[in-house]
Amino acid sequence: MKMVVMGFDGCAVKLLNKWKDRLPAFSYLMEHDKLGTLCSTTPPHTAPGWTSAFTGVGSGNHGIYQFWDTQAPGYIGRFMGSSDLKRSTVWEILNTFGYKTGVLNVPMTHPPKELNGFILTWPLHNTLRYAYPDHLLVEIAEHGGHYISDLSTMFQGNFKDYIEQACAITRKRLITLKYLIEKYQYDFYVSVFTEMDRVSHFYWNYMDKESPYYIDHVENELSLAVENIYKEADAALGAIMQLMDEETLLLVLSDHGFCKGNLNFYVQSFLLQEGDLTLVEGKPDMTDCNGTASVLDVKTDSWLECVQDGKKSEIDWTRTKAYMAAPGSYGININLKGRQHNGIVNKEEFGSVRNSIMQKLRKVVHPVTGKPLFDKVLPREEVYTGDMLSGAPDIILIPDGYGTMVHHDIKPGILFGEPEQKGMHDMDGMFALYGKEVESVTMPSRASIEDISPTILSYFGIKVPEYFEGKPIYHFHRKDLKVFNNERSHHSKSNSEDSYSREEAEDAKRRLKALGYL
């Protein structure tokens, strides 16, 4: 009994349907009723998405809301990683029952932890220290499968070069996965292919005529970029499907889908306009302020400062009630006294201040359609539940379609702008099961991302823990279920234990900036 899990970051069901005549492996799964829509997290993002998939719980229980800590006392949160997970991963659970596991390129697994098997993590910075055991990278390189870590080659502005790199890395990942499956004969493998997400972010407007930023490009390598990375992913999927024997089950999933990017909403500019956020002039900026050069040094680059009239300004915490929790979080925090280092809102005022800000945000309208910009504006306790709720932003913004990016930049007097990312995450990811045991089974049309881990445990005959929020997509009805009694306590890791050093965090900021997060 074995299982292989293939993750495709950002794989969208709508595009699988659009190109099914060109994607034979995905098409086979669709035609045989093995593929459905996987509902992502709120918001639909990489960090909480993959973590929820492989812990069986939402952010309120595992503690990962974004790449950053979104409720930092000092306002700019630490980078989150494997040391911050408050629930056991599915491979840790499998290890407790003697199953050997291999983990490749799964986001939020860095730094690597010792396990019964091997792991190649997904570091947010440029490093070669992302493997356990240490010798694994050398071994893979000797067999033609070594690739540079994901964010080291991430899109940097050269459109043609990156398409070629993304396709090449996908092929390298396949070589690596095939080699490790054939070499080690473990019980469980999981590998995530992340290039589909990167290409979709920056090439979407070259292929989608409905995008407000559509560019009718004569060069096929741009207009076909997204389709071509889907073809590479399909080829990888098809190659692994051919490796499957009767004793092996293949589970395929994505952490979220994709849609066209419409606009940025500068929520901190809105808070500034409404008097809930105040700026004060900071230290003079030493860079060119004529608009042709970067005005913020990367070491201080944050969502808590801006440039006005060539002068750097920063948030005045003595007069600020609310601010954005972190880039990509779709969340707002109240500057609460006793929680934030310079908090000014008393606990007795928290409810009324939060309600006032939520009411203002519910009245914001889309500059083009005139409809409400947000489908919902909710307090965090209506979105998340669990022991780690205190780490969530106080207010969660849910746009009317995730084509709106709730952006971190402070642009005084400007509420809307063109998004850096012309393709954006949406809620509709995908899942599929393939193998002898499910050959005659029709999969449900929809499932939730928290259902992935329960499905894996059901396959291996392990009773789904009561604290799990998901349920198996398909029940395998094993006899004599094994019981997991070693749940990781949410107090098992100190909040002061950083997953990234200061130098590593600075490098990660540079790389995330290329994706539009900073």
XYZ file of C-alpha atoms in Angstrom:
518
model
C 0.000 0.000 0.000
C 1.574 3.240 -1.200
C 0.465 6.754 -2.032
C 1.913 9.501 -4.228
C 0.592 13.054 -3.833
C 1.245 15.566 -6.608
C 0.495 19.198 -5.850
C 0.237 21.867 -8.540
C 0.301 25.327 -7.003
C -2.461 27.465 -8.492
C -3.901 24.860 -10.876
C -7.326 26.196 -11.900
C -10.236 23.925 -12.807
C -11.482 26.502 -15.320
C -8.241 26.231 -17.309
C -8.202 22.426 -17.155
C -11.631 22.495 -18.777
C -10.578 25.127 -21.298
C -7.550 23.140 -22.473
C -8.666 19.571 -21.810
C -8.072 18.575 -25.437
C -4.405 19.559 -24.943
C -3.915 18.078 -21.470
C -4.263 14.292 -21.847
C -3.472 13.324 -18.246
C -5.806 15.840 -16.614
C -8.377 15.116 -19.313
C -8.326 11.410 -18.462
C -9.081 12.180 -14.819
C -11.935 14.503 -15.784
C -13.476 12.095 -18.288
C -13.411 9.241 -15.753
C -15.059 11.313 -12.987
C -11.950 11.355 -10.842
C -11.411 15.132 -10.712
C -13.322 17.820 -8.836
C -13.081 21.355 -7.475
C -11.174 21.872 -4.227
C -12.310 24.865 -2.171
C -9.331 26.827 -0.870
C -8.745 28.724 2.353
C -9.883 32.271 3.160
C -8.048 34.075 1.685
C -6.888 31.631 -1.024
C -3.147 31.780 -0.507
C -0.132 29.495 -0.657
C 0.936 29.574 3.000
C -2.392 28.660 4.644
C -3.456 26.539 1.662
C -0.756 23.879 1.693
C -0.604 23.927 5.480
C -4.349 23.266 5.740
C -4.113 20.501 3.139
C -1.459 18.610 5.077
C -2.665 19.207 8.640
C -6.420 18.698 8.132
C -7.279 21.946 9.912
C -7.699 25.620 9.095
C -5.483 28.536 10.054
C -7.276 28.970 13.383
C -5.801 25.642 14.468
C -2.462 25.351 12.662
C -1.492 29.018 13.103
C -0.341 29.894 9.559
C -2.266 32.821 8.032
C 0.355 34.136 5.619
C 4.100 34.056 5.015
C 4.291 36.504 7.943
C 2.959 36.470 11.467
C -0.206 38.526 10.973
C -0.657 39.593 14.590
C 2.841 40.772 15.496
C 3.192 42.967 18.610
C 5.866 44.953 16.750
C 3.635 45.363 13.635
C 6.027 43.709 11.158
C 5.726 39.988 11.775
C 8.293 37.217 11.571
C 8.438 34.944 8.550
C 6.547 31.770 9.356
C 7.846 28.276 8.705
C 7.895 24.699 9.925
C 8.819 25.772 13.474
C 5.525 27.679 13.684
C 3.095 24.858 12.844
C 0.891 24.033 15.807
C -0.565 20.802 14.426
C 1.081 17.636 13.168
C 1.544 17.220 9.438
C 0.153 14.136 7.776
C 3.654 12.741 7.177
C 4.449 13.125 10.879
C 1.311 11.145 11.687
C 2.248 8.459 9.158
C 5.737 8.274 10.674
C 4.282 7.435 14.093
C 2.849 4.241 12.590
C 6.100 3.254 10.924
C 5.322 4.491 7.414
C 8.304 5.989 5.589
C 7.647 9.301 3.880
C 9.255 11.537 1.269
C 8.397 15.249 1.082
C 9.476 17.488 -1.822
C 9.022 21.244 -2.234
C 5.959 21.679 -0.009
C 5.524 25.348 1.040
C 5.919 26.192 4.733
C 8.097 23.124 5.456
C 11.353 25.048 5.879
C 13.583 24.662 7.829
C 13.738 20.872 7.362
C 12.775 18.659 10.271
C 14.052 15.160 10.909
C 11.601 12.486 9.782
C 11.428 8.807 8.920
C 12.349 9.284 5.276
C 13.504 12.456 3.533
C 12.453 16.032 2.917
C 13.405 18.757 0.445
C 11.787 21.903 1.798
C 10.503 25.078 0.110
C 12.734 27.835 1.537
C 11.767 31.481 1.230
C 15.427 32.433 0.853
C 18.426 31.392 -1.206
C 20.037 28.439 0.565
C 21.352 24.928 0.064
C 20.325 23.917 3.581
C 16.907 22.643 2.656
C 17.299 18.872 2.767
C 17.115 16.075 5.293
C 19.246 14.062 5.259
C 21.995 16.480 4.204
C 23.467 14.251 1.517
C 20.205 14.109 -0.469
C 20.996 17.143 -2.641
C 24.306 15.624 -3.768
C 22.617 12.332 -4.535
C 19.908 13.999 -6.614
C 22.465 16.092 -8.494
C 24.441 12.975 -9.355
C 21.330 11.542 -10.998
C 20.446 14.646 -13.040
C 17.608 15.933 -10.896
C 19.049 18.911 -9.033
C 17.243 22.223 -9.424
C 17.714 25.621 -7.813
C 15.254 26.360 -5.010
C 11.994 27.895 -6.164
C 12.306 31.528 -5.092
C 15.881 31.751 -6.329
C 14.677 31.590 -9.929
C 11.347 33.307 -9.418
C 10.152 35.822 -11.981
C 12.394 38.902 -11.955
C 11.004 40.866 -14.902
C 12.476 39.024 -17.896
C 9.388 37.521 -19.475
C 10.994 35.248 -22.077
C 13.724 33.874 -19.838
C 11.374 33.009 -17.023
C 9.054 30.939 -19.224
C 12.009 28.777 -20.203
C 13.211 28.514 -16.599
C 9.780 27.571 -15.282
C 9.347 24.771 -17.811
C 12.891 23.521 -17.189
C 12.404 23.463 -13.412
C 9.142 21.532 -13.820
C 10.984 18.892 -15.831
C 13.744 18.765 -13.215
C 11.197 18.291 -10.446
C 9.752 15.353 -12.349
C 13.207 13.780 -12.729
C 13.760 14.214 -8.994
C 10.390 12.752 -8.027
C 10.736 9.759 -10.332
C 14.254 9.020 -9.105
C 13.263 9.162 -5.434
C 10.153 7.019 -5.947
C 12.118 4.370 -7.798
C 15.162 4.504 -5.489
C 13.591 4.488 -2.042
C 10.296 2.595 -2.368
C 8.732 4.469 0.545
C 5.082 4.325 1.596
C 4.151 7.953 0.978
C 5.459 10.721 -1.277
C 4.262 14.281 -1.674
C 5.704 16.737 -4.185
C 4.506 20.247 -5.073
C 5.146 21.825 -8.490
C 5.016 25.592 -7.949
C 5.747 27.059 -11.398
C 2.121 27.112 -12.561
C 1.389 29.737 -9.912
C 4.319 31.951 -10.877
C 3.547 31.942 -14.579
C -0.175 32.557 -13.995
C 0.562 35.640 -11.895
C 2.568 37.426 -14.555
C 1.396 36.130 -17.943
C -2.364 35.922 -17.440
C -3.086 39.139 -19.346
C -1.285 37.804 -22.433
C -3.838 35.000 -22.829
C -7.101 36.275 -21.282
C -8.950 38.637 -23.598
C -11.348 39.516 -20.754
C -8.518 40.921 -18.663
C -8.639 44.737 -18.411
C -4.889 44.589 -19.084
C -4.996 42.199 -22.024
C -2.023 42.503 -24.362
C -2.432 40.962 -27.807
C 1.147 39.809 -28.079
C 2.477 38.539 -31.389
C 5.162 36.465 -29.697
C 3.707 33.062 -28.874
C 6.017 32.446 -25.935
C 4.116 35.167 -24.069
C 0.554 34.515 -25.215
C 1.001 30.758 -24.705
C 2.990 30.964 -21.473
C 0.205 29.847 -19.120
C -0.964 27.123 -21.485
C 2.589 25.850 -21.880
C 3.213 25.549 -18.140
C -0.059 23.598 -17.877
C 1.227 21.297 -20.611
C 4.475 20.764 -18.699
C 2.491 19.977 -15.562
C 0.286 17.584 -17.503
C 3.337 15.804 -18.867
C 4.687 15.401 -15.324
C 1.341 14.090 -14.135
C 1.142 11.640 -17.038
C 4.650 10.345 -16.331
C 3.792 9.622 -12.684
C 0.478 8.009 -13.656
C 2.470 5.572 -15.791
C 4.532 4.601 -12.730
C 1.458 3.655 -10.696
C 0.937 -0.031 -9.919
C -2.121 -1.718 -8.416
C -0.828 -1.122 -4.890
C -0.406 2.632 -5.293
C -2.907 5.489 -5.129
C -2.255 8.872 -6.739
C -3.786 11.985 -5.161
C -3.550 15.249 -7.135
C -4.451 18.695 -5.800
C -3.885 22.434 -5.979
C -3.980 24.920 -3.120
C -6.136 27.460 -4.973
C -7.234 28.439 -8.464
C -6.677 31.566 -10.557
C -8.601 34.439 -12.071
C -7.833 37.671 -13.882
C -6.501 40.513 -11.745
C -8.692 43.609 -11.927
C -7.381 46.195 -9.493
C -5.559 47.012 -6.288
C -7.481 48.463 -3.379
C -5.094 50.411 -1.158
C -6.758 49.710 2.146
C -4.257 51.713 4.186
C -4.920 54.755 2.000
C -8.584 54.213 2.816
C -7.851 54.048 6.541
C -5.791 57.234 6.170
C -8.663 58.939 4.357
C -11.135 57.899 7.053
C -8.919 59.122 9.894
C -8.210 55.674 11.310
C -4.534 55.761 10.273
C -2.146 58.722 10.581
C 1.277 59.375 9.054
C 4.226 61.270 10.423
C 7.291 62.398 8.480
C 10.190 60.056 9.110
C 13.889 60.120 8.329
C 14.837 61.641 4.925
C 14.998 59.099 2.142
C 18.401 58.895 0.436
C 17.205 57.557 -2.911
C 15.992 59.322 -6.018
C 12.406 60.483 -5.526
C 11.586 61.402 -9.110
C 9.585 58.252 -9.663
C 12.226 56.434 -11.696
C 13.976 54.773 -8.775
C 12.908 52.651 -5.836
C 12.115 54.948 -2.938
C 12.282 52.386 -0.141
C 15.376 50.468 0.820
C 14.683 46.746 0.914
C 15.850 46.444 4.524
C 13.138 48.845 5.667
C 10.652 47.998 2.937
C 7.318 47.469 4.621
C 3.633 48.197 4.529
C 4.050 50.723 7.349
C 5.702 53.597 5.464
C 5.417 55.552 2.232
C 6.897 58.483 0.334
C 5.112 61.813 -0.024
C 6.642 64.724 -1.969
C 10.036 63.049 -1.904
C 9.963 62.566 1.878
C 9.565 59.311 3.713
C 6.596 59.074 6.057
C 5.671 56.303 8.420
C 2.645 55.337 10.442
C 2.211 57.400 13.587
C 1.200 54.736 16.081
C 0.186 57.323 18.678
C -2.678 58.383 16.385
C -3.462 55.186 14.447
C -6.390 52.908 15.259
C -6.022 50.349 12.464
C -3.538 49.103 9.866
C -3.051 46.245 7.395
C -1.922 43.051 9.114
C 0.495 41.852 6.389
C 0.760 41.827 2.581
C -1.621 39.329 1.017
C -3.504 38.762 4.276
C -6.732 40.547 3.277
C -6.708 41.491 6.944
C -6.754 44.574 9.153
C -5.578 44.803 12.747
C -6.770 47.150 15.452
C -3.895 48.923 17.193
C -4.845 47.434 20.534
C -3.313 48.660 23.776
C -1.532 45.849 25.596
C -1.230 43.715 22.457
C 0.571 45.955 19.982
C 3.681 47.665 21.341
C 2.278 51.156 20.709
C -1.420 50.323 20.896
C -3.863 53.160 21.565
C -7.266 51.431 21.423
C -8.469 50.277 24.834
C -9.965 46.812 25.181
C -13.291 48.403 26.090
C -13.245 50.316 22.771
C -12.091 47.403 20.602
C -15.566 46.220 19.568
C -16.914 49.631 18.652
C -13.747 50.667 16.784
C -13.691 47.420 14.804
C -17.394 47.638 13.974
C -17.007 51.234 12.804
C -14.166 50.329 10.446
C -16.042 47.311 9.100
C -19.103 49.442 8.375
C -16.964 51.927 6.420
C -15.375 49.154 4.357
C -18.758 47.635 3.515
C -19.678 50.907 1.809
C -16.668 50.937 -0.550
C -17.773 50.490 -4.171
C -15.902 49.188 -7.187
C -14.689 52.164 -9.268
C -15.894 50.593 -12.520
C -18.964 48.492 -11.696
C -20.302 50.655 -8.890
C -21.108 47.506 -6.896
C -19.857 46.884 -3.360
C -16.167 46.042 -3.548
C -16.436 43.458 -0.797
C -18.778 40.529 -0.676
C -18.170 40.307 3.076
C -16.286 42.239 5.740
C -16.080 40.011 8.793
C -14.619 39.849 12.282
C -11.985 37.127 12.467
C -14.064 34.881 14.742
C -16.640 34.493 11.959
C -13.951 33.230 9.568
C -11.635 31.148 11.771
C -11.980 28.938 14.821
C -9.385 27.210 16.959
C -6.632 27.607 19.518
C -4.620 29.924 17.246
C -7.417 32.418 16.553
C -5.428 35.078 18.402
C -2.909 35.057 15.533
C -5.515 36.044 12.936
C -6.068 39.601 11.690
C -8.952 41.304 13.503
C -10.916 42.037 10.303
C -11.065 39.847 7.187
C -11.955 41.370 3.801
C -13.559 39.081 1.226
C -13.774 40.794 -2.187
C -16.568 40.307 -4.672
C -14.304 37.977 -6.613
C -10.639 37.699 -5.742
C -9.642 39.735 -8.803
C -9.327 42.589 -6.314
C -6.065 42.647 -4.375
C -6.296 44.267 -0.954
C -2.922 45.928 -1.313
C -0.433 46.892 1.374
C 0.970 50.091 -0.181
C 0.142 53.434 1.382
C -0.663 55.877 -1.431
C -2.161 59.031 0.117
C -5.177 60.189 -1.883
C -5.219 57.088 -4.095
C -7.590 54.202 -3.342
C -7.358 52.116 -6.518
C -4.653 51.165 -8.961
C -3.409 48.660 -11.525
C -2.317 45.384 -9.928
C 1.243 44.147 -10.317
C -0.127 40.633 -10.659
C -2.354 40.328 -13.705
C -3.457 36.892 -12.546
C -4.706 36.434 -8.982
C -5.620 33.551 -6.715
C -9.247 32.483 -6.389
C -11.059 29.854 -4.330
C -11.411 27.077 -6.924
C -8.481 24.679 -6.804
C -8.684 21.057 -7.916
C -8.316 17.510 -6.605
C -8.266 14.051 -8.169
C -7.765 10.432 -7.120
C -6.354 7.810 -9.471
C -5.589 4.140 -8.922
C -6.928 0.604 -8.973
C -8.822 1.009 -5.714
C -10.888 3.945 -6.985
C -11.217 2.759 -10.581
C -15.002 2.401 -10.404
C -15.563 5.308 -7.998
C -17.094 8.653 -8.986
C -15.522 11.459 -7.004
C -17.644 14.278 -5.536
C -17.746 17.442 -7.607
C -16.461 19.567 -4.719
C -14.341 19.111 -1.610
C -12.509 21.342 0.870
C -8.762 21.672 1.200
C -8.941 20.392 4.795
C -10.274 17.094 3.352
C -6.882 16.137 1.906
C -5.233 14.853 5.106
C -8.312 12.855 6.210
C -8.314 11.189 2.785
C -4.658 10.226 3.169
C -5.167 8.817 6.672
C -8.263 6.889 5.565
C -6.222 5.249 2.817
C -3.594 4.109 5.327
C -6.163 2.803 7.782
C -5.679 5.521 10.401
C -8.719 6.884 12.187
C -9.237 10.559 11.400
C -8.412 12.525 14.592
C -11.329 14.313 16.199
C -9.587 17.684 15.965
C -9.473 17.479 12.150
C -11.835 19.877 10.386
C -11.986 17.946 7.124
C -13.378 14.555 6.192
C -12.188 11.959 3.671
C -13.072 12.709 0.070
C -13.440 8.942 -0.268
C -13.697 6.484 2.654
C -11.477 3.455 2.110
C -13.217 1.406 4.862
C -10.153 -0.257 6.336
C -10.572 -2.741 9.171
C -8.961 -2.326 12.607
C -8.280 1.380 12.268
C -5.116 2.671 13.906
C -5.576 5.577 16.352
C -3.302 8.615 16.449
C -2.830 9.772 20.051
C 0.138 12.097 19.730
C -1.462 15.357 18.677
C 1.037 18.194 18.716
C 0.100 20.713 21.366
C -0.281 24.283 20.203
C 2.010 25.164 23.110
C 4.782 22.888 21.856
C 6.620 25.651 19.992
C 7.704 28.923 21.456
C 6.611 32.003 19.538
C 10.150 33.306 19.946
C 11.613 30.461 17.880
C 12.093 31.931 14.425
C 11.977 29.728 11.359
C 14.229 32.247 9.561
C 17.239 34.206 10.746
C 17.389 37.968 10.199
C 19.645 37.572 7.150
C 17.407 34.865 5.682
C 14.346 37.030 6.233
C 15.925 39.937 4.342
C 16.689 37.637 1.419
C 13.136 36.313 1.500
C 11.795 39.878 1.342
C 13.751 40.529 -1.851
C 12.293 37.438 -3.479
C 8.716 37.998 -2.347
C 8.991 41.550 -3.644
C 9.412 40.091 -7.130
C 6.003 38.457 -6.737
C 4.363 41.748 -5.764
C 4.074 40.963 -2.047
C 6.342 43.877 -1.153
